[in-house]
């Protein structure tokens, strides 16, 4: 029988989660099979995933009609659909949660992306989602914006699991890690248990390369003065996201070596793992598993869309790759400042955060519109 490389990755201390959720995969038994036989130990979802799952899918119609009969507004109908899927997925993953003592077995759901710059609204929604879903292994996704980091701190202190999402810059990851630590410290000061709380920091990959590659290609199209200059530009293509992630992991190691973290660990705190997100390769000339092969290492998670899960099970090349080439990664990031490359990586990361929120707001609003249409269609005249 062929080797399933997803199961090999687990032996290197990395968990594989799936970046996809729909009622179809819950009801068909596909999710159960992925969890029991394919080594999938968690799920991430987002508004774009739910839009794809709900729009044009008759599987949700009976529940939409029930919501209409109950006189629920469209937004509440949306929540009833999504919360039901999240609860059912949490139940399927509960054995993983129990077997790993709360390390894995989580299902992530995002607070509305429209409140990404509102601290208090984010706290209120995270709290409400956690209570209404009512599952210990649900993880609330909060974007890593400046406004949301105090929200992360507040809800961690309340004992809510958090997935801090849309992290692009290494500094943004560091800020997210310390927000988690401050939340745990606050909880310790209140005399409360911290051993049952989990968090991941979702660090995005392919979007970085798509953005930087676009800038490189634009420079190449304008024409360069010599062959060395062209070679230097081409050497950057498809390399920045992985280099950036390797540097972030070194920062993770510095953080968990700190006295403040060690004090929390002694009280049973779980490390906040880096989670590699946006892992499907966008450029067809790159390997379809490049964002898996290059970033395998201890205390990390990689969340993969279904096509990447299949590709990786089939032909991932598994080794402890996350801590190889770290010096080269630093040199590569530094080289972006050179006059012949000249890419402002800080500006790229800021741009990607704005775009990232937009990429969740648009499908969220589109889903609300299509749900509104379905409500009208299914409503009794």
GROMACS .gro file of C-alpha atoms in nm:
model
  381
    1UNK     CA    1   0.000   0.000   0.000
    2UNK     CA    2   0.126   0.348  -0.087
    3UNK     CA    3   0.263   0.560   0.198
    4UNK     CA    4   0.035   0.840   0.317
    5UNK     CA    5   0.286   1.119   0.371
    6UNK     CA    6   0.036   1.315   0.583
    7UNK     CA    7   0.080   1.053   0.855
    8UNK     CA    8   0.460   1.080   0.828
    9UNK     CA    9   0.442   1.457   0.889
   10UNK     CA   10   0.284   1.393   1.232
   11UNK     CA   11   0.604   1.210   1.335
   12UNK     CA   12   0.789   1.540   1.286
   13UNK     CA   13   0.569   1.725   1.536
   14UNK     CA   14   0.347   1.901   1.283
   15UNK     CA   15  -0.031   1.868   1.277
   16UNK     CA   16  -0.223   1.875   0.950
   17UNK     CA   17  -0.557   2.055   0.956
   18UNK     CA   18  -0.796   2.099   0.666
   19UNK     CA   19  -0.888   2.439   0.528
   20UNK     CA   20  -1.243   2.351   0.427
   21UNK     CA   21  -1.581   2.281   0.584
   22UNK     CA   22  -1.924   2.206   0.439
   23UNK     CA   23  -2.230   2.010   0.541
   24UNK     CA   24  -2.168   1.771   0.251
   25UNK     CA   25  -1.840   1.642   0.394
   26UNK     CA   26  -1.996   1.608   0.740
   27UNK     CA   27  -2.305   1.416   0.624
   28UNK     CA   28  -2.127   1.197   0.368
   29UNK     CA   29  -1.879   1.066   0.625
   30UNK     CA   30  -1.588   1.219   0.432
   31UNK     CA   31  -1.477   1.429   0.728
   32UNK     CA   32  -1.492   1.128   0.962
   33UNK     CA   33  -1.273   0.933   0.718
   34UNK     CA   34  -1.020   1.217   0.686
   35UNK     CA   35  -0.993   1.235   1.065
   36UNK     CA   36  -0.979   0.862   1.131
   37UNK     CA   37  -0.767   0.746   0.838
   38UNK     CA   38  -0.587   1.041   0.677
   39UNK     CA   39  -0.435   1.211   0.980
   40UNK     CA   40  -0.643   1.531   0.962
   41UNK     CA   41  -0.657   1.667   1.317
   42UNK     CA   42  -0.832   2.004   1.288
   43UNK     CA   43  -1.033   2.230   1.058
   44UNK     CA   44  -1.013   2.594   0.962
   45UNK     CA   45  -1.301   2.778   0.798
   46UNK     CA   46  -1.355   3.134   0.679
   47UNK     CA   47  -1.629   3.339   0.510
   48UNK     CA   48  -1.502   3.245   0.162
   49UNK     CA   49  -1.527   2.874   0.250
   50UNK     CA   50  -1.881   2.914   0.387
   51UNK     CA   51  -1.990   3.113   0.084
   52UNK     CA   52  -1.878   2.826  -0.139
   53UNK     CA   53  -2.044   2.568   0.088
   54UNK     CA   54  -2.383   2.739   0.127
   55UNK     CA   55  -2.441   2.922  -0.203
   56UNK     CA   56  -2.628   2.711  -0.452
   57UNK     CA   57  -2.636   2.405  -0.226
   58UNK     CA   58  -2.983   2.259  -0.158
   59UNK     CA   59  -2.851   2.068   0.147
   60UNK     CA   60  -2.913   2.381   0.359
   61UNK     CA   61  -3.266   2.456   0.230
   62UNK     CA   62  -3.460   2.275   0.505
   63UNK     CA   63  -3.273   2.469   0.774
   64UNK     CA   64  -3.319   2.796   0.586
   65UNK     CA   65  -3.695   2.726   0.570
   66UNK     CA   66  -3.697   2.647   0.944
   67UNK     CA   67  -3.528   2.983   1.007
   68UNK     CA   68  -3.787   3.161   0.794
   69UNK     CA   69  -4.071   2.992   0.987
   70UNK     CA   70  -3.905   3.099   1.312
   71UNK     CA   71  -3.903   3.458   1.183
   72UNK     CA   72  -3.524   3.487   1.199
   73UNK     CA   73  -3.348   3.769   1.011
   74UNK     CA   74  -3.108   3.659   0.735
   75UNK     CA   75  -2.797   3.704   0.949
   76UNK     CA   76  -2.938   3.480   1.222
   77UNK     CA   77  -3.030   3.218   0.962
   78UNK     CA   78  -2.667   3.230   0.839
   79UNK     CA   79  -2.542   3.179   1.194
   80UNK     CA   80  -2.781   2.889   1.253
   81UNK     CA   81  -2.643   2.712   0.941
   82UNK     CA   82  -2.279   2.775   1.018
   83UNK     CA   83  -2.297   2.709   1.393
   84UNK     CA   84  -2.467   2.373   1.323
   85UNK     CA   85  -2.182   2.274   1.086
   86UNK     CA   86  -1.919   2.390   1.335
   87UNK     CA   87  -2.080   2.194   1.621
   88UNK     CA   88  -2.103   1.877   1.413
   89UNK     CA   89  -1.741   1.912   1.297
   90UNK     CA   90  -1.634   1.971   1.660
   91UNK     CA   91  -1.813   1.649   1.760
   92UNK     CA   92  -1.634   1.451   1.486
   93UNK     CA   93  -1.300   1.595   1.599
   94UNK     CA   94  -1.368   1.557   1.972
   95UNK     CA   95  -1.188   1.219   1.997
   96UNK     CA   96  -0.874   1.388   1.855
   97UNK     CA   97  -0.911   1.670   2.110
   98UNK     CA   98  -0.937   1.416   2.393
   99UNK     CA   99  -0.658   1.190   2.266
  100UNK     CA  100  -0.414   1.483   2.228
  101UNK     CA  101  -0.515   1.644   2.559
  102UNK     CA  102  -0.645   1.953   2.379
  103UNK     CA  103  -0.348   2.004   2.149
  104UNK     CA  104  -0.548   1.922   1.834
  105UNK     CA  105  -0.908   1.848   1.739
  106UNK     CA  106  -1.013   2.212   1.689
  107UNK     CA  107  -1.257   2.367   1.445
  108UNK     CA  108  -1.201   2.737   1.369
  109UNK     CA  109  -1.473   2.988   1.293
  110UNK     CA  110  -1.413   3.353   1.213
  111UNK     CA  111  -1.589   3.645   1.380
  112UNK     CA  112  -1.758   3.866   1.117
  113UNK     CA  113  -1.480   4.020   0.903
  114UNK     CA  114  -1.669   4.350   0.899
  115UNK     CA  115  -1.552   4.418   1.258
  116UNK     CA  116  -1.178   4.364   1.196
  117UNK     CA  117  -1.096   4.713   1.328
  118UNK     CA  118  -1.336   4.717   1.626
  119UNK     CA  119  -1.188   4.587   1.951
  120UNK     CA  120  -1.505   4.580   2.162
  121UNK     CA  121  -1.726   4.428   1.891
  122UNK     CA  122  -1.464   4.156   1.834
  123UNK     CA  123  -1.455   4.071   2.206
  124UNK     CA  124  -1.836   4.060   2.223
  125UNK     CA  125  -1.869   3.839   1.912
  126UNK     CA  126  -1.588   3.601   2.012
  127UNK     CA  127  -1.752   3.556   2.351
  128UNK     CA  128  -2.097   3.503   2.197
  129UNK     CA  129  -1.972   3.258   1.932
  130UNK     CA  130  -1.788   3.054   2.194
  131UNK     CA  131  -2.092   3.038   2.423
  132UNK     CA  132  -2.352   2.972   2.153
  133UNK     CA  133  -2.151   2.704   1.973
  134UNK     CA  134  -2.093   2.543   2.310
  135UNK     CA  135  -1.800   2.315   2.227
  136UNK     CA  136  -1.469   2.311   2.415
  137UNK     CA  137  -1.283   2.239   2.091
  138UNK     CA  138  -1.408   2.537   1.894
  139UNK     CA  139  -1.143   2.799   1.817
  140UNK     CA  140  -1.251   3.154   1.743
  141UNK     CA  141  -1.066   3.323   1.458
  142UNK     CA  142  -0.971   3.686   1.516
  143UNK     CA  143  -0.769   3.886   1.261
  144UNK     CA  144  -0.426   4.009   1.371
  145UNK     CA  145  -0.506   4.376   1.318
  146UNK     CA  146  -0.386   4.639   1.563
  147UNK     CA  147  -0.742   4.683   1.695
  148UNK     CA  148  -0.797   4.308   1.742
  149UNK     CA  149  -0.486   4.222   1.945
  150UNK     CA  150  -0.636   4.367   2.266
  151UNK     CA  151  -0.943   4.155   2.186
  152UNK     CA  152  -0.721   3.845   2.163
  153UNK     CA  153  -0.572   3.924   2.501
  154UNK     CA  154  -0.917   3.979   2.656
  155UNK     CA  155  -1.078   3.660   2.526
  156UNK     CA  156  -0.776   3.442   2.606
  157UNK     CA  157  -0.805   3.574   2.963
  158UNK     CA  158  -1.167   3.455   2.956
  159UNK     CA  159  -1.060   3.103   2.856
  160UNK     CA  160  -1.161   3.117   2.488
  161UNK     CA  161  -0.943   2.936   2.228
  162UNK     CA  162  -0.819   3.174   1.959
  163UNK     CA  163  -0.682   3.140   1.607
  164UNK     CA  164  -0.516   3.473   1.525
  165UNK     CA  165  -0.546   3.500   1.150
  166UNK     CA  166  -0.415   3.711   0.861
  167UNK     CA  167  -0.059   3.735   0.990
  168UNK     CA  168   0.188   3.826   0.716
  169UNK     CA  169   0.477   4.020   0.874
  170UNK     CA  170   0.708   3.858   1.129
  171UNK     CA  171   0.645   4.151   1.364
  172UNK     CA  172   0.269   4.090   1.340
  173UNK     CA  173   0.329   3.732   1.449
  174UNK     CA  174   0.544   3.848   1.743
  175UNK     CA  175   0.268   4.091   1.848
  176UNK     CA  176   0.011   3.809   1.828
  177UNK     CA  177   0.228   3.579   2.038
  178UNK     CA  178   0.264   3.837   2.313
  179UNK     CA  179  -0.111   3.911   2.309
  180UNK     CA  180  -0.165   3.541   2.385
  181UNK     CA  181   0.095   3.552   2.663
  182UNK     CA  182  -0.057   3.864   2.820
  183UNK     CA  183  -0.402   3.701   2.812
  184UNK     CA  184  -0.266   3.394   2.992
  185UNK     CA  185  -0.082   3.609   3.247
  186UNK     CA  186  -0.401   3.798   3.323
  187UNK     CA  187  -0.580   3.468   3.379
  188UNK     CA  188  -0.304   3.346   3.611
  189UNK     CA  189  -0.331   3.669   3.810
  190UNK     CA  190  -0.701   3.597   3.853
  191UNK     CA  191  -0.614   3.254   3.993
  192UNK     CA  192  -0.767   3.065   3.699
  193UNK     CA  193  -0.650   2.751   3.519
  194UNK     CA  194  -0.462   2.806   3.191
  195UNK     CA  195  -0.399   2.444   3.094
  196UNK     CA  196  -0.715   2.407   2.881
  197UNK     CA  197  -0.665   2.708   2.651
  198UNK     CA  198  -0.520   2.676   2.302
  199UNK     CA  199  -0.417   2.922   2.034
  200UNK     CA  200  -0.260   2.920   1.691
  201UNK     CA  201  -0.108   3.207   1.497
  202UNK     CA  202  -0.207   3.177   1.129
  203UNK     CA  203   0.087   3.290   0.919
  204UNK     CA  204   0.004   3.331   0.550
  205UNK     CA  205   0.223   3.208   0.266
  206UNK     CA  206   0.118   3.195  -0.101
  207UNK     CA  207  -0.033   3.543  -0.102
  208UNK     CA  208   0.309   3.685  -0.013
  209UNK     CA  209   0.476   3.513  -0.308
  210UNK     CA  210   0.194   3.613  -0.544
  211UNK     CA  211   0.240   3.977  -0.446
  212UNK     CA  212   0.622   3.980  -0.456
  213UNK     CA  213   0.636   3.772  -0.776
  214UNK     CA  214   0.402   4.022  -0.939
  215UNK     CA  215   0.641   4.304  -0.850
  216UNK     CA  216   0.944   4.105  -0.977
  217UNK     CA  217   0.766   4.022  -1.304
  218UNK     CA  218   0.679   4.389  -1.355
  219UNK     CA  219   1.048   4.482  -1.314
  220UNK     CA  220   1.154   4.207  -1.557
  221UNK     CA  221   0.899   4.324  -1.814
  222UNK     CA  222   1.039   4.676  -1.800
  223UNK     CA  223   1.373   4.524  -1.891
  224UNK     CA  224   1.691   4.503  -1.685
  225UNK     CA  225   2.039   4.627  -1.766
  226UNK     CA  226   2.237   4.302  -1.738
  227UNK     CA  227   2.208   3.927  -1.697
  228UNK     CA  228   2.323   3.933  -1.333
  229UNK     CA  229   2.050   4.178  -1.241
  230UNK     CA  230   1.792   3.954  -1.407
  231UNK     CA  231   1.928   3.647  -1.225
  232UNK     CA  232   1.907   3.826  -0.889
  233UNK     CA  233   1.546   3.923  -0.953
  234UNK     CA  234   1.452   3.572  -1.065
  235UNK     CA  235   1.621   3.422  -0.758
  236UNK     CA  236   1.364   3.595  -0.537
  237UNK     CA  237   1.056   3.453  -0.714
  238UNK     CA  238   0.864   3.201  -0.507
  239UNK     CA  239   1.111   3.219  -0.218
  240UNK     CA  240   0.995   3.501   0.008
  241UNK     CA  241   0.696   3.339   0.183
  242UNK     CA  242   0.897   3.039   0.298
  243UNK     CA  243   1.194   3.253   0.405
  244UNK     CA  244   0.958   3.479   0.601
  245UNK     CA  245   0.798   3.177   0.772
  246UNK     CA  246   1.136   3.030   0.869
  247UNK     CA  247   1.230   3.359   1.035
  248UNK     CA  248   0.894   3.371   1.218
  249UNK     CA  249   0.962   3.022   1.357
  250UNK     CA  250   1.298   3.137   1.497
  251UNK     CA  251   1.110   3.419   1.672
  252UNK     CA  252   0.869   3.158   1.811
  253UNK     CA  253   1.166   2.974   1.960
  254UNK     CA  254   1.296   3.296   2.118
  255UNK     CA  255   0.953   3.364   2.271
  256UNK     CA  256   0.913   3.018   2.426
  257UNK     CA  257   1.267   3.044   2.567
  258UNK     CA  258   1.172   3.366   2.751
  259UNK     CA  259   1.123   3.374   3.129
  260UNK     CA  260   0.767   3.500   3.091
  261UNK     CA  261   0.671   3.204   2.874
  262UNK     CA  262   0.855   2.954   3.094
  263UNK     CA  263   0.661   3.077   3.397
  264UNK     CA  264   0.333   3.012   3.212
  265UNK     CA  265   0.451   2.674   3.083
  266UNK     CA  266   0.522   2.571   3.443
  267UNK     CA  267   0.153   2.635   3.515
  268UNK     CA  268   0.044   2.410   3.228
  269UNK     CA  269   0.011   2.661   2.942
  270UNK     CA  270   0.008   2.525   2.587
  271UNK     CA  271   0.240   2.685   2.333
  272UNK     CA  272   0.072   2.898   2.070
  273UNK     CA  273   0.168   2.713   1.753
  274UNK     CA  274   0.245   2.880   1.425
  275UNK     CA  275  -0.008   2.765   1.167
  276UNK     CA  276   0.088   2.786   0.799
  277UNK     CA  277  -0.209   2.920   0.603
  278UNK     CA  278  -0.274   3.006   0.238
  279UNK     CA  279  -0.084   2.693   0.140
  280UNK     CA  280  -0.216   2.613  -0.206
  281UNK     CA  281   0.043   2.706  -0.468
  282UNK     CA  282  -0.084   2.979  -0.700
  283UNK     CA  283   0.191   2.963  -0.965
  284UNK     CA  284   0.160   2.639  -1.171
  285UNK     CA  285   0.538   2.636  -1.228
  286UNK     CA  286   0.590   2.575  -0.852
  287UNK     CA  287   0.549   2.239  -0.678
  288UNK     CA  288   0.191   2.188  -0.557
  289UNK     CA  289   0.326   2.089  -0.214
  290UNK     CA  290   0.603   2.345  -0.178
  291UNK     CA  291   0.437   2.518   0.119
  292UNK     CA  292   0.425   2.183   0.299
  293UNK     CA  293   0.764   2.030   0.213
  294UNK     CA  294   0.966   2.337   0.311
  295UNK     CA  295   0.803   2.408   0.649
  296UNK     CA  296   0.781   2.081   0.843
  297UNK     CA  297   0.883   2.121   1.205
  298UNK     CA  298   0.790   2.071   1.569
  299UNK     CA  299   0.501   2.253   1.736
  300UNK     CA  300   0.348   2.377   1.410
  301UNK     CA  301   0.026   2.326   1.217
  302UNK     CA  302  -0.025   2.332   0.841
  303UNK     CA  303  -0.381   2.386   0.718
  304UNK     CA  304  -0.435   2.252   0.368
  305UNK     CA  305  -0.722   2.282   0.120
  306UNK     CA  306  -0.856   1.943  -0.006
  307UNK     CA  307  -0.652   1.941  -0.330
  308UNK     CA  308  -0.327   2.000  -0.137
  309UNK     CA  309  -0.420   1.729   0.115
  310UNK     CA  310  -0.452   1.479  -0.172
  311UNK     CA  311  -0.129   1.598  -0.335
  312UNK     CA  312   0.062   1.581  -0.008
  313UNK     CA  313  -0.066   1.235   0.086
  314UNK     CA  314   0.061   1.124  -0.253
  315UNK     CA  315   0.397   1.297  -0.296
  316UNK     CA  316   0.508   1.518  -0.008
  317UNK     CA  317   0.880   1.489   0.064
  318UNK     CA  318   0.886   1.470   0.443
  319UNK     CA  319   1.184   1.587   0.648
  320UNK     CA  320   1.263   1.832   0.929
  321UNK     CA  321   1.284   2.121   0.684
  322UNK     CA  322   1.166   2.419   0.891
  323UNK     CA  323   1.503   2.487   1.050
  324UNK     CA  324   1.715   2.435   0.741
  325UNK     CA  325   1.848   2.734   0.548
  326UNK     CA  326   1.760   2.988   0.818
  327UNK     CA  327   2.067   3.208   0.753
  328UNK     CA  328   1.991   3.200   0.379
  329UNK     CA  329   1.630   3.298   0.456
  330UNK     CA  330   1.752   3.603   0.651
  331UNK     CA  331   1.992   3.699   0.372
  332UNK     CA  332   1.716   3.665   0.115
  333UNK     CA  333   1.481   3.892   0.310
  334UNK     CA  334   1.764   4.146   0.352
  335UNK     CA  335   1.839   4.134  -0.022
  336UNK     CA  336   1.496   4.282  -0.096
  337UNK     CA  337   1.637   4.616   0.023
  338UNK     CA  338   1.919   4.609  -0.235
  339UNK     CA  339   1.888   4.879  -0.498
  340UNK     CA  340   1.868   4.630  -0.786
  341UNK     CA  341   1.574   4.442  -0.624
  342UNK     CA  342   1.417   4.723  -0.421
  343UNK     CA  343   1.099   4.569  -0.283
  344UNK     CA  344   0.956   4.726   0.032
  345UNK     CA  345   0.848   4.412   0.216
  346UNK     CA  346   0.683   4.608   0.502
  347UNK     CA  347   0.459   4.781   0.249
  348UNK     CA  348   0.380   4.441   0.090
  349UNK     CA  349   0.274   4.298   0.427
  350UNK     CA  350   0.053   4.599   0.509
  351UNK     CA  351  -0.107   4.576   0.165
  352UNK     CA  352  -0.174   4.204   0.214
  353UNK     CA  353  -0.344   4.258   0.550
  354UNK     CA  354  -0.584   4.514   0.399
  355UNK     CA  355  -0.647   4.282   0.103
  356UNK     CA  356  -0.688   3.983   0.334
  357UNK     CA  357  -0.969   4.146   0.529
  358UNK     CA  358  -1.129   4.250   0.201
  359UNK     CA  359  -1.105   3.890   0.073
  360UNK     CA  360  -1.316   3.782   0.371
  361UNK     CA  361  -1.555   4.079   0.371
  362UNK     CA  362  -1.648   4.035   0.005
  363UNK     CA  363  -1.755   3.667   0.022
  364UNK     CA  364  -1.925   3.734   0.358
  365UNK     CA  365  -2.137   4.010   0.204
  366UNK     CA  366  -2.191   3.804  -0.111
  367UNK     CA  367  -2.311   3.513   0.104
  368UNK     CA  368  -2.550   3.743   0.291
  369UNK     CA  369  -2.689   3.868  -0.042
  370UNK     CA  370  -2.735   3.519  -0.186
  371UNK     CA  371  -2.889   3.399   0.141
  372UNK     CA  372  -3.126   3.695   0.132
  373UNK     CA  373  -3.226   3.586  -0.220
  374UNK     CA  374  -3.279   3.228  -0.105
  375UNK     CA  375  -3.490   3.346   0.189
  376UNK     CA  376  -3.714   3.538  -0.051
  377UNK     CA  377  -3.737   3.235  -0.282
  378UNK     CA  378  -3.824   2.991  -0.004
  379UNK     CA  379  -4.054   3.223   0.191
  380UNK     CA  380  -4.425   3.142   0.165
  381UNK     CA  381  -4.606   3.409  -0.040
   0.00000   0.00000   0.00000
